[in-house]
Coordinates of N, CA and C in Angstrom, one line a residue:
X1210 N 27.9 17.4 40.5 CA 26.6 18.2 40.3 C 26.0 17.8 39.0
X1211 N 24.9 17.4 39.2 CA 24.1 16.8 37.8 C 24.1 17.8 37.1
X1212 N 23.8 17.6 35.7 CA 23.9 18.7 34.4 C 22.9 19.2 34.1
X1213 N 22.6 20.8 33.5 CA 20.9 21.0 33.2 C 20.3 20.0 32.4
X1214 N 20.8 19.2 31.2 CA 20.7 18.2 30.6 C 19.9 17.2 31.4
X1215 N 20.7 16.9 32.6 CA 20.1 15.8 33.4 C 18.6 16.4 34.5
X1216 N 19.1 17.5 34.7 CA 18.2 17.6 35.3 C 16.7 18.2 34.7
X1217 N 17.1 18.1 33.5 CA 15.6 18.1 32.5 C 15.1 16.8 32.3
X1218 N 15.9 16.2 32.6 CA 15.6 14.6 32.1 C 15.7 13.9 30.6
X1219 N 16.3 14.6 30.2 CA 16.9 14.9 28.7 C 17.7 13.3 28.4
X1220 N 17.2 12.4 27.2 CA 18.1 11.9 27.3 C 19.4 11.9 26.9
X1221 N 21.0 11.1 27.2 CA 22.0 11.5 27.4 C 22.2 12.0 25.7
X1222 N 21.7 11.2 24.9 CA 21.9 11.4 23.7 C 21.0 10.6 22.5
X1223 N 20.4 11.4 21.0 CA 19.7 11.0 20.5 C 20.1 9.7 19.9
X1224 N 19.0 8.6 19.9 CA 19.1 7.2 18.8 C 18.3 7.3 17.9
X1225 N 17.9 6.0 16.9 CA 17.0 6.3 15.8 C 15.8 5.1 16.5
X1226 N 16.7 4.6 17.7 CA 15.2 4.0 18.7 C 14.4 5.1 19.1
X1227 N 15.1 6.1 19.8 CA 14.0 7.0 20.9 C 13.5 7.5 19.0
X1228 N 13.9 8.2 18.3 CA 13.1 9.0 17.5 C 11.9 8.2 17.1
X1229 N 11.8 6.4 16.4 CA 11.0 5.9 16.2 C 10.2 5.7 17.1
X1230 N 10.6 5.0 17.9 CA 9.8 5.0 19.6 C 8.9 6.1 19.8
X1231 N 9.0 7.4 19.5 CA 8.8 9.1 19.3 C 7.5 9.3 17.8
X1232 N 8.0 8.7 17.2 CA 7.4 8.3 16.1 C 5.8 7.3 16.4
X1233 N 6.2 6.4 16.9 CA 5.3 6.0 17.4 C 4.1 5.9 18.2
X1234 N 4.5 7.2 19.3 CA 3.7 7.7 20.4 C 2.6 8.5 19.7
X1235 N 3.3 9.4 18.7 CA 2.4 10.2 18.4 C 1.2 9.7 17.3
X1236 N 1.6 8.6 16.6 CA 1.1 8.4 15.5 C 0.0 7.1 16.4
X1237 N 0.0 6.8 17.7 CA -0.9 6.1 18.4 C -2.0 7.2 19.0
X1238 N -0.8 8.3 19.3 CA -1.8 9.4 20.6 C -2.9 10.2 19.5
X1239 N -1.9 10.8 18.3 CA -2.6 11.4 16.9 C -2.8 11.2 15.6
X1240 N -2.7 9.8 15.5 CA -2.6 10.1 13.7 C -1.6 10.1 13.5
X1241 N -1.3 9.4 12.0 CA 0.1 9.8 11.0 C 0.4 11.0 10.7
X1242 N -0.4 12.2 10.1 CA -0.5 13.1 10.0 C 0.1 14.3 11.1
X1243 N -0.1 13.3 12.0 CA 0.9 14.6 13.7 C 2.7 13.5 13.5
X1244 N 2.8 13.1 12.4 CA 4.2 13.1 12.6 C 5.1 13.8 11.7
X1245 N 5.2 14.9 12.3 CA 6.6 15.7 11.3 C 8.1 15.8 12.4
X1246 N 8.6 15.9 11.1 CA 10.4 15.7 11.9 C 10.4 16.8 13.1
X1247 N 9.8 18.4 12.6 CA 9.5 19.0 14.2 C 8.7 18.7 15.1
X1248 N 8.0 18.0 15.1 CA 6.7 17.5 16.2 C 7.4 16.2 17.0
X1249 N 8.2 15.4 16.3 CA 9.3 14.6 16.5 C 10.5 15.2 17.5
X1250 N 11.2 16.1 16.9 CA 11.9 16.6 17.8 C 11.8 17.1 19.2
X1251 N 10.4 18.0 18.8 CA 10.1 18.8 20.5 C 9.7 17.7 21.0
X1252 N 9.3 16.4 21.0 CA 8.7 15.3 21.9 C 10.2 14.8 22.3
X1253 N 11.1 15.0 21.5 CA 12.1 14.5 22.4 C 13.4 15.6 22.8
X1254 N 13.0 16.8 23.4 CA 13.9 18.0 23.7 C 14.7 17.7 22.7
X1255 N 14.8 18.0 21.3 CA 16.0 18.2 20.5 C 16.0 18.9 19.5
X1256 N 16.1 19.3 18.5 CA 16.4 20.2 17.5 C 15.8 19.3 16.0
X1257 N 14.9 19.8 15.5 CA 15.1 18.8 14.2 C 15.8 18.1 13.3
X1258 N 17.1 19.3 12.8 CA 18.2 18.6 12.6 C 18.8 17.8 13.1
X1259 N 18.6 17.8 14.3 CA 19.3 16.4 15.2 C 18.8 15.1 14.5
X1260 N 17.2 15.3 14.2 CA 17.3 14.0 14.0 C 17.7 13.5 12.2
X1261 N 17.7 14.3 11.7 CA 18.5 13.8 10.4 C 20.1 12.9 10.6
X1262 N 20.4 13.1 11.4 CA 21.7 12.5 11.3 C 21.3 10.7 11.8
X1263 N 20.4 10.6 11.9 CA 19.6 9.2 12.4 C 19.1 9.1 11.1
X1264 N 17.7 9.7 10.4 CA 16.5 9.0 9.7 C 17.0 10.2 8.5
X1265 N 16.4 9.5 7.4 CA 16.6 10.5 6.1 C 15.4 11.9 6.1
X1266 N 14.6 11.1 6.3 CA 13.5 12.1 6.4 C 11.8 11.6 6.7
X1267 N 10.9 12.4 6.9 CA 9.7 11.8 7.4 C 9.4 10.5 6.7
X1268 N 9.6 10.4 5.7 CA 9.0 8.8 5.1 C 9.4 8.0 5.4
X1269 N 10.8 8.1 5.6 CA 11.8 6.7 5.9 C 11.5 6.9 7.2
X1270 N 11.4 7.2 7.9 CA 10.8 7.8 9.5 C 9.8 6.9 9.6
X1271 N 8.4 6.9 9.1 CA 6.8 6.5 8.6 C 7.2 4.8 8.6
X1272 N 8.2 4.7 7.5 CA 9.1 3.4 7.0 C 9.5 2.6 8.6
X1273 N 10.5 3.2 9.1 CA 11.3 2.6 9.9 C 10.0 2.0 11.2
X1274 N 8.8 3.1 11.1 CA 8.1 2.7 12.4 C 6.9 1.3 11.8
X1275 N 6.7 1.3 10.6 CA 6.1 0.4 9.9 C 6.5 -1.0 10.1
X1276 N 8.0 -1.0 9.7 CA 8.9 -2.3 9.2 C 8.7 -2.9 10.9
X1277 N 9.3 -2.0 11.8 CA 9.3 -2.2 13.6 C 7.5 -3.3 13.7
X1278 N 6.5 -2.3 13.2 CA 5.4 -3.2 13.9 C 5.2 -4.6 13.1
X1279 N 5.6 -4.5 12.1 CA 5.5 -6.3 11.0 C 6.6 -6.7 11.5
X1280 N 7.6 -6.5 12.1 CA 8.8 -7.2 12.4 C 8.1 -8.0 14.4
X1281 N 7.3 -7.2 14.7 CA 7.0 -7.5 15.9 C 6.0 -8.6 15.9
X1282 N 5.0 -8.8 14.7 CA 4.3 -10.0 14.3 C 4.8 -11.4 14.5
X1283 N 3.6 -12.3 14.9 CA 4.1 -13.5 14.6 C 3.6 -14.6 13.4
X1284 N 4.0 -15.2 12.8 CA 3.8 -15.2 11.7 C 3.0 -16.5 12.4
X1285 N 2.1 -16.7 11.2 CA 0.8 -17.7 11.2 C 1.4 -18.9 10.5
X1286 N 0.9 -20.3 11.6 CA 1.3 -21.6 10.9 C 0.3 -21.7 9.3
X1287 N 1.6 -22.1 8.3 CA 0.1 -21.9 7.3 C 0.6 -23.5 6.8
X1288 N -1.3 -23.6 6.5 CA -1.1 -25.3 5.7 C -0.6 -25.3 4.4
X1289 N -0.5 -27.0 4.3 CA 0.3 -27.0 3.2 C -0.8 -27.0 1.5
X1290 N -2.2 -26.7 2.0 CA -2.8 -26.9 0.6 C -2.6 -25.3 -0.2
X1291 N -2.9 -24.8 -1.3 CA -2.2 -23.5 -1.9 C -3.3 -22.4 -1.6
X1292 N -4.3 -22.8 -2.2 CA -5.6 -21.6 -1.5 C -6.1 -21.8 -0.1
X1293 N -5.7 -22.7 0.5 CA -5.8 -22.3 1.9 C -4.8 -21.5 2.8
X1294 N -3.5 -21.8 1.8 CA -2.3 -21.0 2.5 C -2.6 -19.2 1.7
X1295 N -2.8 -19.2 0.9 CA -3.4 -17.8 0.2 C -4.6 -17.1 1.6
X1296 N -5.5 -18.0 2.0 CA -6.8 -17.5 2.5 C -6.2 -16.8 4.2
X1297 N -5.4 -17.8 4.4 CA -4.9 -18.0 6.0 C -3.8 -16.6 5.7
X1298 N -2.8 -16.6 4.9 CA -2.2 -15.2 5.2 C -2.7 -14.1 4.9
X1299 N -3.8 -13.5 3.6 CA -4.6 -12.7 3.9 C -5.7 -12.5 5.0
X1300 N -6.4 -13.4 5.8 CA -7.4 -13.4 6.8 C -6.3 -12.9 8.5
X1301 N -5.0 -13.5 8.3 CA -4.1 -13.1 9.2 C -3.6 -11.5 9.2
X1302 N -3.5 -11.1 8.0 CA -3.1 -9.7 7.6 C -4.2 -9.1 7.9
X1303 N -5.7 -9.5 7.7 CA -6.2 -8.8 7.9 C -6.9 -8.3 9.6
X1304 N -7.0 -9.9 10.4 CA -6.5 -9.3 12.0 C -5.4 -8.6 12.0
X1305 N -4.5 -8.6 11.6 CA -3.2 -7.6 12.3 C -3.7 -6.4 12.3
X1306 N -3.8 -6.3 10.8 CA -4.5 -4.6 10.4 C -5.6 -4.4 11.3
X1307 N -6.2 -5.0 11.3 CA -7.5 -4.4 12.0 C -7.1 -3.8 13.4
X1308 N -6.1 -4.3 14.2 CA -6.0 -4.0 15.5 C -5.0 -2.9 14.9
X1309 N -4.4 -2.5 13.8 CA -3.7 -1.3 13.5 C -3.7 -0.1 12.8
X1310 N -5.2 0.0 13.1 CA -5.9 0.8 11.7 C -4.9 2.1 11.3
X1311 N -4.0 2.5 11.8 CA -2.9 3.7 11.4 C -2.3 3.5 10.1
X1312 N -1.9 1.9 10.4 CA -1.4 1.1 9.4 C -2.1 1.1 8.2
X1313 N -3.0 1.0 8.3 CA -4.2 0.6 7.1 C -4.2 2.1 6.7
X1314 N -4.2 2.9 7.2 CA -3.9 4.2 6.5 C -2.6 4.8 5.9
X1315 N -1.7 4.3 6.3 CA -0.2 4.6 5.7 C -0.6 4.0 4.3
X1316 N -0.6 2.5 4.5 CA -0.7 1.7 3.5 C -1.6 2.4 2.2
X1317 N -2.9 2.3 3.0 CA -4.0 3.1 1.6 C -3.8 4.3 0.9
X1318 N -2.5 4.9 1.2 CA -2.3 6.1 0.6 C -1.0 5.8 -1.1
X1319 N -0.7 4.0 -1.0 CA -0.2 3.5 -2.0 C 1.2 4.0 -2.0
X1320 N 1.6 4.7 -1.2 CA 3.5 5.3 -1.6 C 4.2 3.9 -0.3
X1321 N 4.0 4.5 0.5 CA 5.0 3.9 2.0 C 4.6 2.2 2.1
X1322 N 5.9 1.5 2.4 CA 5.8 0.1 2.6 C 6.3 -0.7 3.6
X1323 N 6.6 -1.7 4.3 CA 7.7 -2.0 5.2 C 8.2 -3.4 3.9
X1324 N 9.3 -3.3 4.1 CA 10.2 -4.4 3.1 C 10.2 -5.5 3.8
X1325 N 10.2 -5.8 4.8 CA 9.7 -6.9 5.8 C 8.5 -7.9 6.3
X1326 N 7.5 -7.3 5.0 CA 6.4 -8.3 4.6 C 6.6 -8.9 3.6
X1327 N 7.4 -8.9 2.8 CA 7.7 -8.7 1.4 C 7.6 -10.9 1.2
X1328 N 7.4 -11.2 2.7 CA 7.6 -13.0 1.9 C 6.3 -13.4 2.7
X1329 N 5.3 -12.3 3.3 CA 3.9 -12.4 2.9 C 3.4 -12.6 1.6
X1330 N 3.8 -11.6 1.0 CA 3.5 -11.3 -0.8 C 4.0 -11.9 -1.1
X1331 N 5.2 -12.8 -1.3 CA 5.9 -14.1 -1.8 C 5.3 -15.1 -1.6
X1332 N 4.8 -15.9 -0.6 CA 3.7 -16.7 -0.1 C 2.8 -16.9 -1.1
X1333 N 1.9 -15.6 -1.2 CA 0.6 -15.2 -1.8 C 0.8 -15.7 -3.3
X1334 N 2.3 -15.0 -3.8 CA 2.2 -15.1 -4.9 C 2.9 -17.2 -5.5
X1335 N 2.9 -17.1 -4.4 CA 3.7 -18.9 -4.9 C 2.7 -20.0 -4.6
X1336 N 1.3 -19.2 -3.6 CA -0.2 -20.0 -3.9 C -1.1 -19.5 -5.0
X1337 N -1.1 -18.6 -5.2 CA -1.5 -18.3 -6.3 C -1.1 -19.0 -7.9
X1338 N 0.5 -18.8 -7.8 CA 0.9 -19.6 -9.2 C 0.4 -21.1 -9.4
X1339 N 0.5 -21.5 -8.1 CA 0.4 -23.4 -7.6 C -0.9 -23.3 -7.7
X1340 N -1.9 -22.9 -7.9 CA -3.1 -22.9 -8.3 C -3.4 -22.9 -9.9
X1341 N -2.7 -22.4 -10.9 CA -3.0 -22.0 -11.8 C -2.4 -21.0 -13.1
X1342 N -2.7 -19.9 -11.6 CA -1.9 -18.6 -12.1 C -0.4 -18.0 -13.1
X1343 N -0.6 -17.5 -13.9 CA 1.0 -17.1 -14.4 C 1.5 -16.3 -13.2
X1344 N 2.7 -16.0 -13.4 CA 3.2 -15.0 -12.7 C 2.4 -13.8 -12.6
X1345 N 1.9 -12.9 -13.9 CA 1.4 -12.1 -14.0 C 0.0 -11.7 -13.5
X1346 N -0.9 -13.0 -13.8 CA -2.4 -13.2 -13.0 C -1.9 -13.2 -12.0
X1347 N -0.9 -13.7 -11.2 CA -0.9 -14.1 -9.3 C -0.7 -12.5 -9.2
X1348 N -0.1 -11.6 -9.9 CA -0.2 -10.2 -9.1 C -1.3 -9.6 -9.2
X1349 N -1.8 -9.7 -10.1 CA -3.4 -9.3 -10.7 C -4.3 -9.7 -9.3
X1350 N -4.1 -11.0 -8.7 CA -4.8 -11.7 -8.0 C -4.2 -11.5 -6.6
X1351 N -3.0 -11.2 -6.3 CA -2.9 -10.6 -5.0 C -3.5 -9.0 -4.4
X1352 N -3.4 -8.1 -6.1 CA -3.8 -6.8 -5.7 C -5.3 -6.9 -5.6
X1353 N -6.4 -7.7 -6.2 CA -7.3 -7.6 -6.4 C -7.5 -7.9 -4.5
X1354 N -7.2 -8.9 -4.2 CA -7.6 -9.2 -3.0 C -6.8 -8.2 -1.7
X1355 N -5.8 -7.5 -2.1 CA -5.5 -6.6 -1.1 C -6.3 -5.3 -1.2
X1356 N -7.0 -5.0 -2.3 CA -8.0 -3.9 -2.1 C -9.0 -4.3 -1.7
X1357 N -9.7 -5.4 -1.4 CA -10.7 -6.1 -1.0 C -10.5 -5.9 0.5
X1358 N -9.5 -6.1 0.9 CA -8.8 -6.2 2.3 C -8.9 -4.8 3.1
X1359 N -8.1 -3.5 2.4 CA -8.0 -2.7 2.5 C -9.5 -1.9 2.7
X1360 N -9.8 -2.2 1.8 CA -11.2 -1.5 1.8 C -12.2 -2.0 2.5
X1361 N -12.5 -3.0 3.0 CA -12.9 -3.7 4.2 C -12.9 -3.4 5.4
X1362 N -11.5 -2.7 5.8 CA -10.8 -2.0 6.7 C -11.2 -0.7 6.7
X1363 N -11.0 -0.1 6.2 CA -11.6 1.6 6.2 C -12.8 1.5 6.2
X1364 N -13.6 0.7 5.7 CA -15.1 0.8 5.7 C -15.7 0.3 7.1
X1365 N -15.0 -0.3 7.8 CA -14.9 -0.9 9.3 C -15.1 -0.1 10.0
X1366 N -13.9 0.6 10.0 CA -13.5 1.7 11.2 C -14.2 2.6 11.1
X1367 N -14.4 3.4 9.7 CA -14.9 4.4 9.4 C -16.9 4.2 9.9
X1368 N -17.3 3.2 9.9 CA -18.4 2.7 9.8 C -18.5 2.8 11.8
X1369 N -17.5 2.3 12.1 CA -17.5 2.4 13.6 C -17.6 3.6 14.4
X1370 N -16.7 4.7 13.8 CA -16.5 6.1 14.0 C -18.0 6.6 13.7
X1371 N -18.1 6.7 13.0 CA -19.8 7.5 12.6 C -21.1 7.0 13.0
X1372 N -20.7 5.4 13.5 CA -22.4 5.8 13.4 C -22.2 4.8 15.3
X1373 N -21.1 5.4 15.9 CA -21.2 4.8 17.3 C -21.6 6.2 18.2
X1374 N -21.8 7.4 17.3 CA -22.3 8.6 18.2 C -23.5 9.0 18.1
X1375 N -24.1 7.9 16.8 CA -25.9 8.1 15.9 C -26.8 7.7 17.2
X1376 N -27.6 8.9 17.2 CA -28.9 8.2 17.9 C -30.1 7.9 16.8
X1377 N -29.9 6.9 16.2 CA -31.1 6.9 15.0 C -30.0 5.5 14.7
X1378 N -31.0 5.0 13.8 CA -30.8 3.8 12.8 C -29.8 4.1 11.9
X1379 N -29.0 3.3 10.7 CA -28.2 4.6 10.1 C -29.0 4.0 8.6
X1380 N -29.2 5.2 7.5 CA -29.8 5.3 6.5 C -29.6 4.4 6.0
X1381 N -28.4 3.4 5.3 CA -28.2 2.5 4.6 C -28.2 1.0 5.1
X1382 N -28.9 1.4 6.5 CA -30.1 0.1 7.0 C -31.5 0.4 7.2
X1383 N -31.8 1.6 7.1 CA -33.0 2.0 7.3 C -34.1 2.1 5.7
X1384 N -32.7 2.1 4.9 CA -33.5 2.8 3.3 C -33.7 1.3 2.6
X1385 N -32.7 0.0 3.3 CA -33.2 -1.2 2.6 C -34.2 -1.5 2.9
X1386 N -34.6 -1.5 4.3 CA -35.7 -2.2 5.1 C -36.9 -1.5 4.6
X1387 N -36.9 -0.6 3.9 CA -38.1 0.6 3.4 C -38.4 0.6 2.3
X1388 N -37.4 -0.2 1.7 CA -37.6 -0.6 0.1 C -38.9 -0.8 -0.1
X1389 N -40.1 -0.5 -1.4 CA -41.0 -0.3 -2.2 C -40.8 -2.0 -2.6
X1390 N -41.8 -3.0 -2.3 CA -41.4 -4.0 -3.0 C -41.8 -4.5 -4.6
X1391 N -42.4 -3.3 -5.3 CA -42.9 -3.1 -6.1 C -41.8 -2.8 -6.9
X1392 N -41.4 -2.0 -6.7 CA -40.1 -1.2 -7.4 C -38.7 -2.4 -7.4
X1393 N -38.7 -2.8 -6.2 CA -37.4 -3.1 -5.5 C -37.8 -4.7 -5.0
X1394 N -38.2 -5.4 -5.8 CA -38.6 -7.1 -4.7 C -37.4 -7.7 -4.1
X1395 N -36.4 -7.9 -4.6 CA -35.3 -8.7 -4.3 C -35.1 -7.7 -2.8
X1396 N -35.1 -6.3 -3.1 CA -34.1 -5.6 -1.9 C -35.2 -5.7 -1.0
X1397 N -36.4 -5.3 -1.1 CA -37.6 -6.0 -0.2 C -37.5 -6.9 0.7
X1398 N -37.4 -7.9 -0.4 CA -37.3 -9.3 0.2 C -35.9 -9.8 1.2
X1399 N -35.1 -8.8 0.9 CA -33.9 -9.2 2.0 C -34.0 -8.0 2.9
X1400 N -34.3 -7.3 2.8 CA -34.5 -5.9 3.9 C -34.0 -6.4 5.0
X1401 N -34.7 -6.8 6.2 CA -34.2 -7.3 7.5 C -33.2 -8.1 7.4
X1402 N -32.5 -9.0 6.6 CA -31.5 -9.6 6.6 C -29.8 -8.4 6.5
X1403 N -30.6 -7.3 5.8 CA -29.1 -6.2 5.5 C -28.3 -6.2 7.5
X1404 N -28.7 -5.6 7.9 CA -28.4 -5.2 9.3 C -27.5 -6.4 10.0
X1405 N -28.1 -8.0 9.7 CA -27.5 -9.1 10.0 C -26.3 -9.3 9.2
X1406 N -26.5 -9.6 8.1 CA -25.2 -9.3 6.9 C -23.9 -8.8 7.3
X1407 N -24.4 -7.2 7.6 CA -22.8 -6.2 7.8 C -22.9 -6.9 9.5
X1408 N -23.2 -7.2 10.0 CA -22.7 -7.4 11.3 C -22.4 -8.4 11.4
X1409 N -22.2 -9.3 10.8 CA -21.8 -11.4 10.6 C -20.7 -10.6 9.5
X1410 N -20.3 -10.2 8.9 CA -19.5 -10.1 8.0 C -18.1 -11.0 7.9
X1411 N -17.9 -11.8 7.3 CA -16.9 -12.8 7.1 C -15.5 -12.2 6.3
X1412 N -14.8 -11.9 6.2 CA -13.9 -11.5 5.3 C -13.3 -12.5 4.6
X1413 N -12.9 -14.1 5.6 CA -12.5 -15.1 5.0 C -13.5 -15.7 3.9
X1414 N -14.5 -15.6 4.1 CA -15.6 -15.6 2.8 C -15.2 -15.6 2.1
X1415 N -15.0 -14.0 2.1 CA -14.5 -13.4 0.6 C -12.9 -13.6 -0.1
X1416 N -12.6 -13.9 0.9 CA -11.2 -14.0 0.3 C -11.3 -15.6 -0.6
X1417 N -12.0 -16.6 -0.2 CA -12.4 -18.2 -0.6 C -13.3 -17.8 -1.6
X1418 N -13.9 -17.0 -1.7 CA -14.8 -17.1 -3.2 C -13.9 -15.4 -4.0
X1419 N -12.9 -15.0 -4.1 CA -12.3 -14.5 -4.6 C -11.3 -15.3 -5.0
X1420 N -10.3 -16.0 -4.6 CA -9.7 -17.2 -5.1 C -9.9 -17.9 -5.7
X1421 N -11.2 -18.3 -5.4 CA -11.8 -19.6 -6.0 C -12.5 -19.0 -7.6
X1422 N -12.8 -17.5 -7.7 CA -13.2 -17.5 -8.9 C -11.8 -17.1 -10.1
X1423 N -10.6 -16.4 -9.2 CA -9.4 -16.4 -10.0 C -8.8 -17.4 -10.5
X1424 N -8.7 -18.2 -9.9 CA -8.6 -19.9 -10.4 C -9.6 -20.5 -10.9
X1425 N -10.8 -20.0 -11.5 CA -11.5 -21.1 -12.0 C -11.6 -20.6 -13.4
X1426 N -11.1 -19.3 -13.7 CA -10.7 -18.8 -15.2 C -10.0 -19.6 -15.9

């Protein structure tokens, strides 16, 4: 005779796969923010304490589901010249992210990391030195361009979220194109071009003329 266990459909017993896997769902279905060790638990009939004996606690939780999605990446063939290997792993990082904007939000909060990117940032920082850089500038020069990145990112999504429910033009295309060219000639004079701009938006651009002016110090 099956067990009430089984016949709940309960599985036989907890892992720190099903909790992450658990972890996961919610932070796809809701946001980071809908993951607490009790929200975790009831998604998997168990007791919250149960899952401590698996994960330390929500961060390393946050952690373990982080390390899982950069472990699941494929890494990008990168050339052998130094600032193109710099340009190609941030422009790569920054497709991944984009398709994981959850991610981009763990990350922008500056505590939680996965240790498993960690020879992305080694990369970065061994084109960077081979360019020029001391050790010290190449970190100066990775963070510069990972806030570049980052913020790129939020300004995307966030940009996408607000103004894909606007029935109107949105202000900060409407207020350049309206510019006074008396007051304002230059923004006058490019008015119609803003709206083209953010919608062509290059990031690899920016990352080639951010490199290129860290190295030319």
């Amino acid at each position: 005779m099956p067990t009430a266990d089984a016949r709940r459909g309960r599985p036989p017993r907890l892992t720190r796969k099903a909790i992450v896997d658990a972890a996961a769902r919610l932070i796809r279905d809701h946001g980071v923010d809908a993951v607490t060790m009790r929200r975790v638990a009831a998604e998997l009939d168990a007791s919250p304490m149960a899952l401590y004996r698996h994960v330390e606690n929500r961060d390393s939780l946050l952690v373990a589901v982080l390390s899982r999605e950069v472990e699941s990446l494929v890494s990008p063939e990168l050339p052998g010249e130094p600032a193109a290997r710099v340009e190609r792993i941030f422009v790569w990082l920054y497709d991944e992210l984009d398709a994981r904007p959850w991610v981009v939000e763990v990350l922008s909060r500056g505590d939680l990391y996965a240790p498993s990117i960690r020879w992305a940032v080694e990369e970065i920082l061994a084109g960077l030195i081979a360019l020029g850089l001391s050790p010290a500038a190449a970190v100066d020069g990775y963070l510069t361009v990972w806030r570049y990145l980052v913020g790129t990112l939020i300004i995307r999504h966030r940009t996408i979220a607000a103004t894909s429910t606007l029935d109107r033009e949105p202000v900060q295309t409407s207020s350049m194109r309206g510019a006074d060219a008396a007051d304002f000639p230059l923004i006058a004079q490019t008015g119609t071009y803003w709206p083209r701009a953010r919608a062509n938006f290059d990031f690899g651009n920016g990352v080639r003329a951010i490199v290129a002016g860290l190295t030319a110090v």
